[in-house]
PDB file of C-alpha atoms in Angstrom:
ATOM      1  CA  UNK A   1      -2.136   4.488 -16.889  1.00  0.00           C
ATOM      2  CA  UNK A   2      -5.175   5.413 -18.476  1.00  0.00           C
ATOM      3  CA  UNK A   3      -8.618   5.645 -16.970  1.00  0.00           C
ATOM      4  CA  UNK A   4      -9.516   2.144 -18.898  1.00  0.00           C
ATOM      5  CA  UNK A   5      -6.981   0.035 -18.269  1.00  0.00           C
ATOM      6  CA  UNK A   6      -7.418   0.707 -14.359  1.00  0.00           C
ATOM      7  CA  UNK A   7     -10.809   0.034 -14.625  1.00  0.00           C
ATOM      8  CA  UNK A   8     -10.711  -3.010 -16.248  1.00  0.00           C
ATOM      9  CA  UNK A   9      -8.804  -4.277 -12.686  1.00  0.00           C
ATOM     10  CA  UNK A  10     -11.551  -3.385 -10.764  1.00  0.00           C
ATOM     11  CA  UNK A  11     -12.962  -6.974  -9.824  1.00  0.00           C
ATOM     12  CA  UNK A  12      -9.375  -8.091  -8.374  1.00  0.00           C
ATOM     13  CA  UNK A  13      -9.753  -8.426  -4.880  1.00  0.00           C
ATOM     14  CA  UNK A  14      -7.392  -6.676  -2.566  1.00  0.00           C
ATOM     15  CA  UNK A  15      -6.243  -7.948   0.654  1.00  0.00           C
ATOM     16  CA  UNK A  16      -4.070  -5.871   3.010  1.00  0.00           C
ATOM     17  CA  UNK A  17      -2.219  -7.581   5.980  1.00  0.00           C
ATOM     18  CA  UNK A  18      -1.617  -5.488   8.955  1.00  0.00           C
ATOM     19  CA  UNK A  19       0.754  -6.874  11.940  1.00  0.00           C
ATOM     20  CA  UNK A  20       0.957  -3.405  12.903  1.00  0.00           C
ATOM     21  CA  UNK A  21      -1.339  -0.814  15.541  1.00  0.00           C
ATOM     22  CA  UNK A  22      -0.845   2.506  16.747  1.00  0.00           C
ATOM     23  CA  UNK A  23       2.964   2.024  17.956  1.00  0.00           C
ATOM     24  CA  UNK A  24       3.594   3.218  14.370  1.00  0.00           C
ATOM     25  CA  UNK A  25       0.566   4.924  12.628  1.00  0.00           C
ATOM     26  CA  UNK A  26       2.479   5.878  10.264  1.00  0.00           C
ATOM     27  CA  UNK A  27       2.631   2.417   8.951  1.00  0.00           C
ATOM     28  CA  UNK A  28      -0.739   2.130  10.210  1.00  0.00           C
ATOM     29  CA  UNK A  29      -1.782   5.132   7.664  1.00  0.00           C
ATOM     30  CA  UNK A  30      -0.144   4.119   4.835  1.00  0.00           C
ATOM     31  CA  UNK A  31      -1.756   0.229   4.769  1.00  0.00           C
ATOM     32  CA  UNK A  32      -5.004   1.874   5.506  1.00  0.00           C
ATOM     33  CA  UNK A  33      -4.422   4.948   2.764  1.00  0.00           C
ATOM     34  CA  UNK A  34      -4.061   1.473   0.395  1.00  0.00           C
ATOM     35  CA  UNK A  35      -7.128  -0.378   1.573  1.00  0.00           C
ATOM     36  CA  UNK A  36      -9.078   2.913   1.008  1.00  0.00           C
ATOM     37  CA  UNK A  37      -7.625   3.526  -2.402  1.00  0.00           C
ATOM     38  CA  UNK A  38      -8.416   0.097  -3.427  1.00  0.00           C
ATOM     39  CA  UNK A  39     -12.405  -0.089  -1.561  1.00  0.00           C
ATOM     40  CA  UNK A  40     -13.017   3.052  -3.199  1.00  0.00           C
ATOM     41  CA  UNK A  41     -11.939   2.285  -6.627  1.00  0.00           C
ATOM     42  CA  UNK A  42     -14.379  -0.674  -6.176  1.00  0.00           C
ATOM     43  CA  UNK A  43     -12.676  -3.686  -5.316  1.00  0.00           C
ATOM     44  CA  UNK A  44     -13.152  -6.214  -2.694  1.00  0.00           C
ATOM     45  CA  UNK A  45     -11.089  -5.309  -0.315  1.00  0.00           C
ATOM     46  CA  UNK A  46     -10.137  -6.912   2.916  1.00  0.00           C
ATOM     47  CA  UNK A  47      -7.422  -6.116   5.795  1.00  0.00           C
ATOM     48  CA  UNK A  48      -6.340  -9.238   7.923  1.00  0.00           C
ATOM     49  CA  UNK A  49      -5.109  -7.679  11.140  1.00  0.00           C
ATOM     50  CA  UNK A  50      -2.451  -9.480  13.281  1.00  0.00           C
ATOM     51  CA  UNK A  51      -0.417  -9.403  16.047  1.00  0.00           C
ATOM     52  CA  UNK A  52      -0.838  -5.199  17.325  1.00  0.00           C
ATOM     53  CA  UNK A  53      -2.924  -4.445  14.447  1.00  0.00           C
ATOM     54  CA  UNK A  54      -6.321  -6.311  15.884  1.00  0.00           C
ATOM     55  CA  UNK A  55      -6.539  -3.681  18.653  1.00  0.00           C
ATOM     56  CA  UNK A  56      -7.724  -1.393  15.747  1.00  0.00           C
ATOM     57  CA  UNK A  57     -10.433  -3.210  15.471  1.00  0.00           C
ATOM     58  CA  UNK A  58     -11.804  -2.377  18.613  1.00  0.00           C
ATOM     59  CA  UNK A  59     -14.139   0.074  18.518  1.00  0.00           C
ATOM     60  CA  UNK A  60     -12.661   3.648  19.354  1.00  0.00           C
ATOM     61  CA  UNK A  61      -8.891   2.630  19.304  1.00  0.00           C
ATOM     62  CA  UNK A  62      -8.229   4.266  15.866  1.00  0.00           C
ATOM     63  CA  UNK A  63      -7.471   8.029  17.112  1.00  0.00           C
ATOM     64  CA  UNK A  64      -4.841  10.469  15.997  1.00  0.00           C
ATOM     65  CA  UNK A  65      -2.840  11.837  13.080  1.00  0.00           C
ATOM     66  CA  UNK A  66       0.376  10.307  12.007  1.00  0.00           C
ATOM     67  CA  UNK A  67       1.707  13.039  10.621  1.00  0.00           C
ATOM     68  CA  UNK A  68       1.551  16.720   9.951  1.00  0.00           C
ATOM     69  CA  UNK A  69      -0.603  15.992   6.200  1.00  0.00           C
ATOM     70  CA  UNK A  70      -1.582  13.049   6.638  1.00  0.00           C
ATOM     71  CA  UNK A  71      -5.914  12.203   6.621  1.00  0.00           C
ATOM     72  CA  UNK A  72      -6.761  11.037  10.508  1.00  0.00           C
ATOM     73  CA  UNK A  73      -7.069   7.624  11.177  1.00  0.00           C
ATOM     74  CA  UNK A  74     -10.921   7.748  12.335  1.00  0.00           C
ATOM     75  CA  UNK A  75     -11.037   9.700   8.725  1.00  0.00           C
ATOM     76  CA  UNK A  76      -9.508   6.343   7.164  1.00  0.00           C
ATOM     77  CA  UNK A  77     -11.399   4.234   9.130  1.00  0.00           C
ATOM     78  CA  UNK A  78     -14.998   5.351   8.751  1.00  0.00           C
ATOM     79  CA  UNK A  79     -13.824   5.686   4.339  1.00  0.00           C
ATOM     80  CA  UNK A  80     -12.795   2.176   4.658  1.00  0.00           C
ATOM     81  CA  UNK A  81     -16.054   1.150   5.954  1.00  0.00           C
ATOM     82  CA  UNK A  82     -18.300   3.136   3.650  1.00  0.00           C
ATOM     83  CA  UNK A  83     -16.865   1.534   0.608  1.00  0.00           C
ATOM     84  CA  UNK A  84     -17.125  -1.532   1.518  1.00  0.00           C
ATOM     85  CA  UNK A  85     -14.178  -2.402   3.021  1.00  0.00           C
ATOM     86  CA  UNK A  86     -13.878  -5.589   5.413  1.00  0.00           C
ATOM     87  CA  UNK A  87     -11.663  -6.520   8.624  1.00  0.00           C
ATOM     88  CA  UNK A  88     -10.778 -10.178   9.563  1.00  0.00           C
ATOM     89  CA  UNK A  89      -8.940  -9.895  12.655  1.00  0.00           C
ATOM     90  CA  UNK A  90      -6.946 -12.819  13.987  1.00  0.00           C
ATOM     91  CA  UNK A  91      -8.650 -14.835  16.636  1.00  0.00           C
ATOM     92  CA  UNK A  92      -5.603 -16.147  18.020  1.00  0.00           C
ATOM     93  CA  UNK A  93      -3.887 -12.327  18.425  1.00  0.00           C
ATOM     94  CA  UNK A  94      -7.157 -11.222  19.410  1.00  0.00           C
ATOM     95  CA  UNK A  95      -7.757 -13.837  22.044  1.00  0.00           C
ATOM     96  CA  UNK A  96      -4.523 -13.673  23.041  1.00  0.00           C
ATOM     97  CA  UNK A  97      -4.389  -9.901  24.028  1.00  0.00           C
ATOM     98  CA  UNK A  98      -8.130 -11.007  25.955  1.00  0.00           C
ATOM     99  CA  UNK A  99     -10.006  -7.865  23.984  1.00  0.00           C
ATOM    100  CA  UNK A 100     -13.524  -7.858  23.996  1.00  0.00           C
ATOM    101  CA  UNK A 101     -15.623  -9.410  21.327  1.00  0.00           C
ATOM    102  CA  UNK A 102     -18.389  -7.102  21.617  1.00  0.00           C
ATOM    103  CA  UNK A 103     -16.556  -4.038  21.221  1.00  0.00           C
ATOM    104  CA  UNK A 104     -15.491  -5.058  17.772  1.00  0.00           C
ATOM    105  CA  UNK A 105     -16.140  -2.244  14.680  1.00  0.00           C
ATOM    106  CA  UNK A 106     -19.348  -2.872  12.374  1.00  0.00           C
ATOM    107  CA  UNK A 107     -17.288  -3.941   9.329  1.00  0.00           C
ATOM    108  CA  UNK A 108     -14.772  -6.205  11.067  1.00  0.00           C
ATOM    109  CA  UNK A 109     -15.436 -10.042  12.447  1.00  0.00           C
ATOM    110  CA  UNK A 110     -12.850 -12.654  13.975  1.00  0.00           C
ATOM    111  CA  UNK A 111     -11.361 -15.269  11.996  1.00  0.00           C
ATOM    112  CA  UNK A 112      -7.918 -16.782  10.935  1.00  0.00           C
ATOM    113  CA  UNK A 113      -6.239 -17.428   7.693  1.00  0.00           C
ATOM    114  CA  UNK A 114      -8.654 -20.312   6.335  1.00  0.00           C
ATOM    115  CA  UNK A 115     -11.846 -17.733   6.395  1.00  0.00           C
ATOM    116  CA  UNK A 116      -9.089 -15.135   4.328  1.00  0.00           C
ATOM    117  CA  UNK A 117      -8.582 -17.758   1.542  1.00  0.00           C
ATOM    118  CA  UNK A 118     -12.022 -18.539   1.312  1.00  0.00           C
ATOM    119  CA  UNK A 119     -12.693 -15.001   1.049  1.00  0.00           C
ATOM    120  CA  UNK A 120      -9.697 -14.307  -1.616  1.00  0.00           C
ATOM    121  CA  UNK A 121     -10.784 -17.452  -3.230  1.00  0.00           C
ATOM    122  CA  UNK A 122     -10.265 -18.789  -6.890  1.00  0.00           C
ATOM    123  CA  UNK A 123      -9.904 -15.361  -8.580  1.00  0.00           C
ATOM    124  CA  UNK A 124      -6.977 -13.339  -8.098  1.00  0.00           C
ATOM    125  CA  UNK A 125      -5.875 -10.655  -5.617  1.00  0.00           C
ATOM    126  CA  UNK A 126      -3.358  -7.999  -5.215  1.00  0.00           C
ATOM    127  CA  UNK A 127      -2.251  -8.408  -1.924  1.00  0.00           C
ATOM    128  CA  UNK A 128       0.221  -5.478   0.340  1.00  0.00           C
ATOM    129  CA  UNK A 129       1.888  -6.343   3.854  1.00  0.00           C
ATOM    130  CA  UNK A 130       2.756  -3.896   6.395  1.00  0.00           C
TER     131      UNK A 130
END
C-alpha cells in the first residue's frame, strides 16, 4: 500500500476489544501492538477492556515481557497513552472484580458499551477483538 492511500484512512476510528489480562500477554501484546499502530498513525483509537483485561487498567498492573522480542508492556502502555490513545473499561467487570476506582491509569475511565458507541459514533471504525 502506498504512503497515500494509508493516509487517506487516517480519520477512521479504531476500537480494540480486550477480554483478555496478563494470563496471556501475549494476546495482551499483540491487541495493544494494534492499538499503538493505529494511535500513532493518528486515528482515534479506543480499547474497551472486559472481563480480565480491566485489571490493566489499574495503575501499575501492566509489567513484563511476553516474549523474548517482543516491546514491554509498560513500553506499550505509556505509547498508547502518548498518542492519544483511550481506555473504556467495563464497569460491570470492573465492579465485579471490586478494583479500585482511584487507582485507574490517566487515559482510561469506566463505562459500558453505550459510552463505546457514542464514542465510535456515526462515522466508521475498524474494529479488532482479542
Amino acid at each position: 500500500m502506498n504512503e497515500n492511500s494509508s493516509n487517506s484512512h487516517n480519520s477512521n476510528k479504531a476500537v480494540i476489544s480486550l477480554t483478555t489480562g496478563l494470563e496471556d500477554p501475549e494476546k495482551v501484546t499483540v491487541a495493544f501492538l494494534v492499538a499503538v499502530g493505529a494511535a500513532e498513525e493518528g486515528r482515534p483509537t479506543l480499547m474497551f477492556l472486559t472481563k480480565e483485561a480491566v485489571r490493566l487498567a489499574v495503575d501499575g498492573i501492566m509489567q513484563g515481557v511476553a516474549c523474548e522480542g517482543c516491546p514491554s508492556l509498560p513500553d506499550l502502555a505509556k505509547r498508547f497513552d502518548a498518542a492519544g490513545g483511550r481506555l473504556l473499561v467495563c464497569s460491570i467487570c470492573f465492579d465485579a472484580k471490586r478494583l479500585d476506582h482511584g487507582a485507574l491509569v490517566s487515559n482510561a475511565e469506566i463505562g459500558g458499551t453505550i459510552p463505546m458507541w457514542r464514542w465510535i459514533g456515526d462515522g466508521c471504525a475498524t474494529t479488532f477483538s482479542y
